[in-house]
Coordinates of C-alpha atoms in Angstrom, one line a residue:
Chain A
M109 CA 13.0 -30.4 -13.4
S110 CA 15.0 -33.6 -13.5
C111 CA 13.3 -36.7 -14.8
T112 CA 13.3 -38.8 -11.7
E113 CA 10.5 -41.3 -11.8
L114 CA 8.3 -41.9 -8.8
A115 CA 10.4 -44.2 -6.6
G116 CA 8.4 -47.1 -5.2
P117 CA 9.0 -48.6 -1.9
G118 CA 12.5 -50.0 -2.1
P119 CA 15.3 -50.9 0.3
G120 CA 15.9 -48.1 2.7
S121 CA 13.4 -45.6 1.3
G122 CA 10.9 -46.2 4.1
K123 CA 7.4 -45.0 3.6
E124 CA 8.5 -41.7 1.9
L125 CA 7.0 -41.3 -1.6
L126 CA 9.4 -39.4 -3.8
R127 CA 7.8 -37.1 -6.3
A128 CA 9.5 -35.5 -9.3
N129 CA 12.2 -33.0 -8.2
G130 CA 12.6 -35.1 -5.0
R131 CA 9.8 -33.8 -2.8
S132 CA 8.1 -36.1 -0.3
A133 CA 4.3 -36.5 -0.3
H134 CA 3.7 -33.8 2.4
Q135 CA 6.4 -31.3 1.3
L136 CA 5.6 -27.8 0.1
R137 CA 7.5 -26.1 -2.7
S138 CA 9.6 -23.1 -1.9
M139 CA 7.7 -19.9 -1.4
Q140 CA 8.6 -16.3 -2.0
C141 CA 6.7 -13.2 -1.2
E142 CA 7.5 -9.7 -2.4
R143 CA 5.4 -6.9 -0.8
G144 CA 4.7 -3.6 -2.5
P145 CA 6.2 -4.1 -5.9
L146 CA 3.7 -1.8 -7.6
Q147 CA 3.8 1.9 -6.9
R148 CA 0.4 3.1 -8.2
A149 CA -1.7 0.5 -6.4
D150 CA -2.7 1.0 -2.7
G151 CA -1.2 -2.4 -1.9
S152 CA 0.4 -5.1 -3.9
A153 CA 2.2 -8.4 -3.5
R154 CA 3.8 -11.0 -5.6
W155 CA 3.5 -14.6 -4.3
C156 CA 5.6 -17.4 -5.8
Q157 CA 4.9 -21.0 -4.9
G158 CA 7.3 -23.1 -6.8
G159 CA 6.6 -22.3 -10.5
S160 CA 3.3 -20.6 -9.9
V161 CA 3.6 -16.8 -9.6
V162 CA 0.6 -14.5 -9.1
L163 CA 0.8 -10.7 -8.8
A164 CA -2.0 -9.1 -6.7
A165 CA -2.9 -5.4 -6.6
V166 CA -5.4 -3.9 -4.3
H167 CA -7.2 -0.6 -4.8
G168 CA -9.4 0.8 -2.1
P169 CA -11.5 1.3 -0.2
R170 CA -12.4 3.9 -2.9
G171 CA -15.5 5.3 -4.5
T172 CA -17.3 3.4 -7.1
A173 CA -20.3 3.8 -9.5
S174 CA -23.5 4.3 -7.7
R175 CA -25.1 1.2 -9.2
K176 CA -22.4 -1.0 -7.7
E177 CA -22.2 0.6 -4.3
D178 CA -23.8 -0.8 -1.1
P179 CA -25.1 1.8 1.3
E180 CA -24.1 -0.3 4.3
R181 CA -20.9 -2.1 3.4
A182 CA -17.9 -2.1 1.2
V183 CA -18.2 -4.1 -2.0
V184 CA -15.4 -6.5 -3.0
E185 CA -14.5 -6.8 -6.7
I186 CA -12.0 -9.3 -8.0
V187 CA -10.5 -9.4 -11.4
F188 CA -8.6 -12.6 -12.3
R189 CA -6.4 -12.3 -15.4
P190 CA -4.9 -15.5 -16.9
R191 CA -1.3 -15.5 -18.1
S192 CA -2.5 -15.5 -21.7
G193 CA -5.8 -15.3 -23.5
L194 CA -9.0 -13.8 -22.3
A195 CA -10.7 -14.5 -19.0
G196 CA -13.3 -17.3 -19.3
P197 CA -15.6 -19.3 -17.1
A198 CA -12.6 -20.8 -15.1
E199 CA -11.4 -17.4 -14.3
R200 CA -14.9 -16.3 -13.2
L201 CA -15.1 -19.3 -10.9
A202 CA -11.7 -18.3 -9.4
E203 CA -13.0 -14.8 -9.0
A204 CA -16.1 -16.0 -7.1
T205 CA -14.0 -18.1 -4.8
V206 CA -11.5 -15.3 -4.0
R207 CA -14.4 -12.8 -3.5
R208 CA -16.1 -15.0 -1.0
T209 CA -12.8 -15.6 0.9
V210 CA -12.0 -11.9 1.0
E211 CA -15.5 -11.0 2.1
G212 CA -15.1 -13.5 4.9
V213 CA -12.2 -11.5 6.4
L214 CA -12.9 -7.9 5.4
I215 CA -14.6 -5.6 7.9
A216 CA -16.9 -4.3 5.2
A217 CA -19.2 -2.3 7.5
L218 CA -16.3 0.1 8.2
H219 CA -16.4 1.6 4.7
P220 CA -19.9 1.9 3.3
R221 CA -20.4 2.9 -0.3
T222 CA -16.9 2.0 -1.3
A223 CA -15.3 -0.8 -3.3
V224 CA -12.2 -2.8 -2.6
T225 CA -10.8 -4.0 -5.9
V226 CA -8.3 -6.9 -6.0
V227 CA -6.7 -7.5 -9.4
L228 CA -4.9 -10.9 -9.7
Q229 CA -2.5 -11.4 -12.6
V230 CA -1.1 -14.8 -13.3
L231 CA 2.5 -14.5 -14.2
S232 CA 3.3 -18.2 -14.5
E233 CA 1.4 -21.4 -13.8
D234 CA 2.7 -24.6 -12.4
G235 CA -0.1 -26.1 -10.3
G236 CA -1.8 -24.8 -7.2
L237 CA -2.8 -21.6 -8.9
L238 CA -5.9 -20.7 -6.8
A239 CA -4.0 -21.2 -3.6
C240 CA -1.2 -19.0 -4.9
A241 CA -3.7 -16.3 -5.9
L242 CA -5.4 -16.4 -2.5
C243 CA -2.1 -16.0 -0.7
A244 CA -1.1 -13.1 -3.0
A245 CA -4.5 -11.4 -2.4
S246 CA -4.1 -11.7 1.4
A247 CA -0.6 -10.3 1.3
A248 CA -1.7 -7.4 -0.9
L249 CA -4.7 -6.6 1.4
V250 CA -2.3 -6.4 4.3
D251 CA 0.1 -4.2 2.3
A252 CA -2.8 -1.8 1.5
A253 CA -3.6 -1.4 5.1
V254 CA -7.3 -2.4 4.4
P255 CA -8.9 -3.2 7.8
L256 CA -9.2 -7.0 8.1
A257 CA -10.5 -9.2 10.8
R258 CA -7.9 -11.9 10.0
T259 CA -5.4 -12.7 7.3
F260 CA -5.8 -16.0 5.4
V261 CA -3.6 -18.6 3.8
A262 CA -4.4 -21.4 1.3
A263 CA -3.0 -24.7 0.3
T264 CA -3.6 -27.2 -2.5
L265 CA -4.0 -30.9 -2.2
A266 CA -4.2 -33.6 -4.8
K267 CA -5.3 -37.2 -4.5
T268 CA -3.5 -39.6 -6.9
S269 CA -5.0 -42.7 -8.5
E270 CA -3.2 -44.8 -5.8
G271 CA -5.1 -42.9 -3.2
V272 CA -2.2 -40.9 -1.8
L273 CA -2.7 -37.3 -0.8
L274 CA -0.1 -35.0 -2.1
V275 CA 0.5 -31.5 -0.8
D276 CA 1.1 -28.6 -3.1
P277 CA 1.0 -30.4 -6.4
D278 CA 2.6 -29.0 -9.5
A279 CA 0.9 -28.9 -12.9
A280 CA 1.8 -32.5 -14.0
E281 CA 0.7 -33.9 -10.7
E282 CA -2.6 -32.0 -10.8
E283 CA -3.2 -33.2 -14.3
A284 CA -2.6 -36.8 -13.3
A285 CA -4.6 -36.6 -10.0
D286 CA -8.1 -38.0 -9.5
A287 CA -9.2 -35.1 -7.3
V288 CA -7.7 -31.7 -6.5
A289 CA -8.8 -29.5 -3.5
T290 CA -7.9 -26.0 -2.6
L291 CA -8.5 -25.0 1.0
A292 CA -8.1 -21.6 2.7
F293 CA -7.9 -21.0 6.4
A294 CA -8.0 -17.8 8.4
A295 CA -4.9 -17.2 10.5
R296 CA -5.3 -16.3 14.1
G297 CA -2.9 -13.5 15.1
E298 CA -0.3 -13.7 17.8
A299 CA -1.1 -13.0 21.4
P300 CA 1.8 -12.1 23.7
G301 CA 3.4 -15.4 24.6
D302 CA 2.6 -17.1 21.3
V303 CA 5.5 -18.8 19.6
A304 CA 4.1 -19.1 16.1
P305 CA 0.9 -18.0 14.3
T306 CA -1.9 -20.5 14.5
L307 CA -5.0 -21.0 12.3
A308 CA -8.5 -20.2 13.4
D309 CA -11.1 -22.9 13.6
G310 CA -13.0 -23.8 10.5
V311 CA -12.4 -23.6 6.8
L312 CA -12.6 -20.2 5.1
A313 CA -12.9 -21.5 1.6
C314 CA -12.9 -24.9 -0.1
R315 CA -12.9 -25.6 -3.8
S316 CA -12.6 -29.2 -4.8
A317 CA -13.0 -31.1 -8.0
G318 CA -13.0 -34.8 -8.4
P319 CA -14.3 -37.7 -6.3
L320 CA -13.2 -37.7 -2.7
S321 CA -14.8 -40.1 -0.1
D322 CA -15.8 -38.7 3.3
G323 CA -12.8 -40.1 4.9
D324 CA -10.5 -38.8 2.2
F325 CA -12.1 -35.4 2.4
L326 CA -11.7 -35.0 6.1
A327 CA -8.1 -36.3 5.8
A328 CA -7.5 -33.7 3.1
V329 CA -8.9 -30.9 5.4
D330 CA -6.5 -32.0 8.2
L331 CA -3.5 -32.2 5.9
G332 CA -4.5 -28.9 4.3
R333 CA -4.6 -27.3 7.7
A334 CA -1.1 -28.5 8.5
A335 CA 0.2 -27.3 5.2
A336 CA -1.5 -23.9 5.5
R337 CA 0.0 -23.5 8.9
C338 CA 3.5 -23.7 7.3
V339 CA 2.4 -21.2 4.8
A340 CA 1.1 -18.9 7.6
V341 CA 4.5 -19.2 9.4
F342 CA 6.2 -18.1 6.2
A343 CA 3.8 -15.3 5.5
R344 CA 4.3 -14.0 9.0
A345 CA 8.1 -14.1 8.8
S346 CA 8.0 -12.4 5.4
L347 CA 5.7 -9.6 6.8
E348 CA 8.0 -9.0 9.8
K349 CA 11.0 -8.9 7.5
S350 CA 9.4 -6.4 5.2
L351 CA 8.2 -4.2 8.2
S352 CA 11.6 -4.2 9.7
A353 CA 13.2 -3.3 6.4
L354 CA 10.8 -0.3 6.2
V355 CA 11.7 1.1 9.6
Chain B
M200 CA 21.0 16.2 -9.2
Q201 CA 19.6 18.7 -11.6
L202 CA 17.1 21.2 -10.3
A203 CA 13.8 21.4 -12.0
G204 CA 12.9 24.5 -14.0
Q205 CA 16.4 25.6 -14.9
P206 CA 16.7 26.7 -18.5
Q207 CA 20.4 26.0 -19.0
A208 CA 22.5 24.2 -16.4
P209 CA 26.1 25.3 -16.1
N210 CA 28.7 22.6 -16.0
I211 CA 28.5 21.9 -12.3
I212 CA 28.3 18.4 -10.7
I213 CA 27.3 18.5 -7.1
R214 CA 27.7 15.1 -5.4
G215 CA 25.7 14.8 -2.3
S216 CA 26.8 12.2 0.3
G217 CA 25.4 8.7 -0.4
S218 CA 22.0 8.3 1.4
S219 CA 23.4 5.5 3.6
L220 CA 26.2 7.8 4.9
A221 CA 23.8 10.7 5.5
A222 CA 21.3 8.4 7.2
A223 CA 24.0 7.1 9.6
S224 CA 25.2 10.5 10.7
V225 CA 21.6 11.8 10.9
Q226 CA 20.5 8.9 12.9
E227 CA 23.3 9.4 15.5
R228 CA 22.3 13.0 16.0
L229 CA 18.6 12.5 16.0
E230 CA 18.7 9.5 18.4
S231 CA 20.6 11.5 20.9
Q232 CA 17.8 14.0 21.0
Y233 CA 14.6 12.0 20.3
E234 CA 13.8 8.7 21.9
A235 CA 14.1 5.8 19.5
F236 CA 10.9 3.7 18.9
S237 CA 10.9 0.2 20.4
E238 CA 10.5 -2.9 18.2
D239 CA 7.8 -4.5 20.3
S240 CA 5.2 -1.8 19.6
F241 CA 4.5 -3.4 16.1
V242 CA 1.4 -5.5 15.6
C243 CA 0.1 -7.4 12.6
V244 CA -3.5 -8.2 11.6
G245 CA -5.2 -10.3 14.2
D246 CA -2.6 -9.8 16.9
I247 CA -3.8 -9.0 20.4
V248 CA -2.9 -5.4 21.2
P249 CA -1.4 -5.3 24.7
T250 CA -3.4 -2.7 26.7
D251 CA -0.9 -2.9 29.7
M252 CA -3.7 -3.8 32.0
Q253 CA -5.3 -0.4 31.6
E254 CA -8.8 0.0 33.0
G255 CA -11.3 1.4 30.6
F256 CA -9.3 2.1 27.4
L257 CA -10.9 3.7 24.4
R258 CA -10.7 1.8 21.1
G259 CA -9.3 3.8 18.2
H260 CA -8.7 3.3 14.5
G261 CA -7.2 0.0 13.3
T262 CA -8.6 -2.1 16.2
Q263 CA -11.6 -4.2 17.0
V264 CA -12.8 -6.0 20.1
V265 CA -13.1 -9.8 19.8
D266 CA -14.1 -11.9 22.8
G267 CA -13.3 -9.0 25.1
Q268 CA -9.8 -8.6 23.7
L269 CA -8.4 -5.8 21.6
M270 CA -7.3 -7.1 18.2
A271 CA -5.5 -5.2 15.5
T272 CA -7.1 -5.0 12.0
V273 CA -4.1 -3.5 10.2
C274 CA -0.3 -4.0 10.4
G275 CA 1.4 -1.1 12.1
R276 CA 2.5 0.6 15.2
V277 CA 0.5 0.8 18.4
E278 CA -0.2 4.3 19.5
R279 CA -1.4 5.0 23.0
I280 CA -2.5 8.6 23.8
N281 CA -4.0 8.8 27.3
K282 CA -6.7 6.1 27.2
L283 CA -7.0 5.9 23.4
V284 CA -5.4 2.8 21.9
S285 CA -5.1 2.7 18.1
V286 CA -3.0 1.1 15.5
R287 CA -1.5 3.3 12.8
P288 CA -0.4 1.6 9.6
L289 CA 3.1 2.3 8.5
R290 CA 2.5 3.0 4.9
N291 CA -0.9 4.4 3.9
R292 CA -2.0 6.3 0.9
Y293 CA -2.5 9.9 1.6
S294 CA -6.2 10.8 2.2
A295 CA -7.0 14.4 2.0
E296 CA -8.5 16.4 4.9
L297 CA -10.1 19.8 4.7
G298 CA -7.5 22.6 4.9
D299 CA -4.4 20.5 4.0
V300 CA -1.6 22.2 2.2
V301 CA -0.6 19.9 -0.7
V302 CA 2.0 19.9 -3.5
G303 CA 0.7 18.3 -6.7
R304 CA 1.5 17.9 -10.4
V305 CA -1.0 19.0 -13.0
T306 CA -1.8 16.0 -15.2
D307 CA -4.6 17.2 -17.4
V308 CA -6.5 20.3 -18.4
A309 CA -10.2 19.5 -18.9
G310 CA -13.3 21.6 -19.1
K311 CA -12.9 24.5 -16.7
R312 CA -10.7 22.6 -14.3
W313 CA -7.2 21.1 -14.0
I314 CA -6.7 17.5 -12.8
V315 CA -3.9 17.4 -10.2
D316 CA -2.1 14.3 -9.1
L317 CA -1.5 14.2 -5.4
N318 CA -0.1 10.7 -4.9
A319 CA -3.4 9.9 -3.2
R320 CA -6.2 7.4 -3.8
Q321 CA -8.0 9.7 -6.3
E322 CA -6.9 12.6 -8.4
A323 CA -7.8 16.1 -7.3
T324 CA -9.5 18.8 -9.3
L325 CA -8.7 22.5 -9.3
Q326 CA -11.6 24.5 -10.6
L327 CA -11.0 27.5 -12.8
S328 CA -13.0 29.5 -10.3
S329 CA -10.7 28.5 -7.5
V330 CA -7.5 30.1 -8.9
N331 CA -6.4 33.7 -8.9
L332 CA -6.3 35.0 -12.4
P333 CA -3.1 36.8 -13.5
G334 CA -3.3 40.4 -12.6
G335 CA -5.3 39.6 -9.5
V336 CA -8.5 40.7 -11.0
Q337 CA -11.7 39.4 -9.4
R338 CA -14.2 38.8 -12.1
R339 CA -16.5 36.2 -13.6
R340 CA -14.6 33.6 -15.7
T341 CA -15.4 33.9 -19.4
A342 CA -15.1 31.5 -22.2
E343 CA -11.8 33.2 -23.1
D344 CA -10.5 32.4 -19.6
E345 CA -11.4 28.8 -20.3
L346 CA -9.4 28.8 -23.6
N347 CA -6.4 30.4 -21.9
M348 CA -6.2 27.9 -19.0
R349 CA -2.8 26.7 -20.2
S350 CA -1.4 30.1 -19.6
V351 CA -2.1 29.7 -15.9
F352 CA -1.1 26.1 -15.3
E353 CA 0.0 23.6 -17.9
E354 CA 0.3 19.8 -17.9
G355 CA 3.4 18.9 -15.9
D356 CA 3.5 22.0 -13.7
L357 CA 4.0 21.6 -10.0
I358 CA 1.6 23.6 -7.9
S359 CA 1.0 24.1 -4.2
A360 CA -2.6 24.4 -3.2
E361 CA -5.0 23.9 -0.3
V362 CA -7.8 21.4 0.0
Q363 CA -11.0 23.3 -0.4
A364 CA -13.7 20.6 -0.3
L365 CA -14.1 16.8 0.0
H366 CA -17.0 15.3 -1.9
Q367 CA -19.0 12.3 -0.8
D368 CA -17.3 10.0 -3.2
G369 CA -13.9 10.9 -1.9
S370 CA -12.8 13.2 -4.6
V371 CA -10.9 16.3 -3.6
S372 CA -11.2 19.9 -4.7
L373 CA -8.3 22.3 -4.4
H374 CA -7.9 26.0 -4.5
T375 CA -5.0 28.4 -4.9
R376 CA -6.8 31.4 -3.6
S377 CA -3.9 33.0 -1.8
L378 CA -0.6 34.4 -3.1
K379 CA 1.4 31.9 -1.2
Y380 CA -0.1 29.1 -3.4
G381 CA 0.5 28.7 -7.0
K382 CA 3.1 27.3 -9.5
L383 CA 6.4 26.1 -8.2
A384 CA 9.6 26.5 -10.2
G385 CA 13.3 26.6 -9.7
G386 CA 13.7 24.0 -7.0
Q387 CA 13.6 20.3 -6.2
L388 CA 10.7 18.0 -5.4
V389 CA 11.3 15.2 -2.8
T390 CA 8.6 12.5 -2.3
V391 CA 8.5 11.0 1.2
P392 CA 5.9 8.7 2.8
A393 CA 2.8 10.9 3.6
N394 CA 2.6 9.5 7.1
L395 CA 5.8 11.3 8.1
I396 CA 4.3 14.8 7.5
K397 CA 1.7 15.6 10.2
R398 CA -0.6 18.5 10.0
Q399 CA 1.4 21.4 11.4
K400 CA 0.9 25.1 11.9
H401 CA 3.4 26.2 9.2
H402 CA 3.8 24.2 6.1
F403 CA 5.6 27.0 4.3
N404 CA 9.0 27.1 6.1
T405 CA 11.5 29.8 5.3
L406 CA 15.0 29.0 6.6
P407 CA 17.1 32.1 6.0
D408 CA 20.2 30.6 7.8
M409 CA 20.3 27.8 5.2
G410 CA 19.0 29.9 2.4
V411 CA 16.2 27.6 1.4
D412 CA 12.4 27.6 1.5
V413 CA 10.7 24.3 2.2
I414 CA 7.0 23.6 1.5
L415 CA 5.9 20.4 3.4
G416 CA 3.0 19.1 1.5
C417 CA 0.7 16.9 3.6
N418 CA 0.6 14.3 0.7
G419 CA 4.3 13.6 1.2
M420 CA 5.5 15.8 -1.7
V421 CA 8.0 18.3 -0.3
W422 CA 9.3 21.3 -2.3
V423 CA 12.7 22.7 -1.6
A424 CA 13.8 25.9 -3.3
P425 CA 16.2 28.8 -2.7
N426 CA 14.9 31.6 -0.6
A427 CA 12.5 33.8 -2.4
P428 CA 12.9 37.6 -2.2
P429 CA 10.2 39.2 0.0
P430 CA 7.1 40.1 -2.1
A431 CA 7.1 43.6 -3.4
L432 CA 4.1 45.7 -2.4
G433 CA 2.0 47.0 -5.2
A434 CA 0.5 50.5 -5.5
D435 CA -2.4 49.7 -3.2
G436 CA -0.2 48.2 -0.4
E437 CA -1.2 44.6 -1.2
P438 CA 1.6 42.1 -2.1
E439 CA 1.9 41.6 -5.8
Q440 CA 2.5 38.4 -7.7
A441 CA 6.2 37.8 -7.7
P442 CA 8.1 38.2 -11.1
P443 CA 10.0 35.1 -12.3
R444 CA 13.2 34.5 -10.4
P445 CA 16.7 34.4 -11.9
P446 CA 18.5 31.0 -12.1
A447 CA 20.0 29.9 -8.8
T448 CA 23.6 30.4 -7.9
R449 CA 26.0 27.5 -7.1
E450 CA 25.7 28.1 -3.3
Q451 CA 21.9 28.1 -3.5
R452 CA 21.9 24.8 -5.5
A453 CA 24.2 23.2 -3.0
A454 CA 22.0 24.3 -0.1
V455 CA 18.9 22.9 -1.9
C456 CA 20.6 19.6 -2.6
R457 CA 21.8 19.3 1.0
M458 CA 18.3 20.0 2.3
A459 CA 16.8 17.4 -0.2
G460 CA 19.4 14.9 1.1
A461 CA 18.4 15.6 4.7
L462 CA 14.8 15.0 3.7
R463 CA 15.6 11.7 2.1
A464 CA 17.7 10.6 5.1
L465 CA 14.7 11.4 7.4
A466 CA 12.4 9.4 5.1
A467 CA 14.9 6.5 5.0
L468 CA 14.9 6.5 8.8
Y469 CA 11.1 6.9 9.0
F470 CA 11.4 10.0 11.2
P471 CA 8.5 12.5 11.3
I472 CA 9.3 15.6 9.3
F473 CA 8.9 18.9 11.1
Q474 CA 11.0 22.1 10.8
A475 CA 12.9 21.1 13.9
T476 CA 13.9 17.6 12.7
L477 CA 14.7 19.0 9.3
V478 CA 17.0 21.6 10.7
D479 CA 18.7 19.0 12.9
A480 CA 19.1 16.6 10.0
Y481 CA 20.5 19.4 7.8
Q482 CA 23.1 20.3 10.4
A483 CA 24.0 16.7 11.1
R484 CA 26.0 16.1 7.9
K485 CA 29.7 15.3 8.1
P486 CA 31.8 18.2 6.8
G487 CA 33.4 17.8 3.4
L488 CA 31.0 15.3 2.0
V489 CA 29.3 17.7 -0.5
D490 CA 31.8 18.2 -3.3
A491 CA 31.4 20.6 -6.1
A492 CA 33.5 19.4 -9.0

C-alpha cells in the first residue's frame, strides 16, 4: 500500500475523497471468489475482499447428536475461527450474526433433525471481515446445494470523524473510524427479462458499533444496499462462470 | 498410469491421450448421437423457473412457490418430466438409496464391522454378519472371526457392495452377501461425479469385445479391470469364490487404461455414464494416440 495521504479538496479534484491506495469514498476493493476449493466438505468457497480472505466450508444437512437436533427443522451451527489464537467473545458474536443470517435464508423445515454446519476460517484480515465471512458463507452454501430461499451478500461501511461514509474500509480506516456497520441483504434471483440481480426489500442482518445518528444510519443503509448490489452482481457473475466451467 | 494391486510392474509406460484431446474427439461423436444440453436451462438460487406457460405443473425437488411463481432453491439444471418441474443441482454429494451398488474403500476395522468410505456425506459400515465368510460357510460369527477380520478385508482395500439399510440418522449399512460383491484387485479406480451414474439395471458390465469389466458404483467410484474368467462351479453346482488372478498382460492393461480414459472424458464433458455411452466413448478415440513405449 503506497503512502498517499488523504487528499483534501484541491484544484481539479472535485468532490472525490481519495483514500489510501487511491480509492474514492464509495469504491469497493477488488473481490475474488473461488468455489469448491475443499474436496471433503459438501460445499466450500474462498472469498477475498481486498486483503481480507475467509474460507468457508459447509457440511450438511447431516445427522447430529440427539440433544442438538430439532424435530421440525434443521439446526444451523457456525464455527468462526480467527487467523491466530483461540476463538473469544468477538468470534462468538460473529458466529451469532452469521447464524441468524443463514437461518433467515435457509429452508430449515425441509430437513428436520439435521444440522447444517458452516465453518469459517479467517485466512487474512484487512477490514470488513464480517462482511467477507458472510459472503463466503453464502457462496459455500450455494456450492453445497443446500436448499436456500435466497442468497445473500454483505457490505461494510465506516463513518470517519469528518462525518464521511466510506464503503468497504480496510483495517486502518476501520480503526480510525467513529462507527462501523456491516449490512447483509438478501439477493432476489433473476426472472426471465432481468438484466442484473437485484436485492430484496429489507435488511437481512445489521451489526453496527459506534455512534450513528438517525440520518446517518439510514444513509448508511442506502449506501450499503448500493454497495451490496455491486457485490451481488459480482457473485452472480462468478457463479455463472464456475457453472459453465463445470459443464 | 499404474494399475492397482500389481505386485511387480514390468517396464512398460502406456501413455494415454491427454484428456483434452480425448474429450474433443469423444464430444464430436457423442454430440452427433445425443442432443446437446442447452445453456438456458440453468437456474440459480432465487431465479424464477420458467414453466413455459404450462397449466397445472407439479413442483419437484429444488423448487418452492413464492407469490404464485416457481422459484429455484438450488443452483442447477431444470428438469421437466411430463408435468413435474424440478431443479437438479450439478454437483451433489452422493446420498445412498436402498439397493445401490457402490464401490468403496475400507478405512477402519472396528468392533465387528468395517468402516467404508463411499465419498458420501457419512461413512458406511459393513457388519461382520453381512459378509460371506471364506469357504462360503453359513454359521454364527465367533470371537475368532472377529479377531480374523483383517483376513477378509483390510484397511485400504477396495470393495464392491450393496446398500442394505439406511438408518434414521442417515448412516448406511452395506452387505456383500453375493459372490459378485467383494474385494477388488487388479484394476483401476476412476472417480467421477456421482450425479453422472444413474441407477441402472446392470452395474456390473462385462464387455468381452474390449476385454474389460466395468463396475459402475452409484457413488461415482467406477472400477475397471480386465475380464475375469467365468466362475468355476464347485462340487455342488454352485459358483465358487474365484482364485486370485494372474497379473494382467500388456494388452489388458492398455484396454483398461483406454476405458479409464473414456470414463474421464465423459466426466469432463459431464455426460451421463451408461454402458452405451461408455462403449461410444471408448470407440471414439483417434487411432494411434495410445503408445506403448
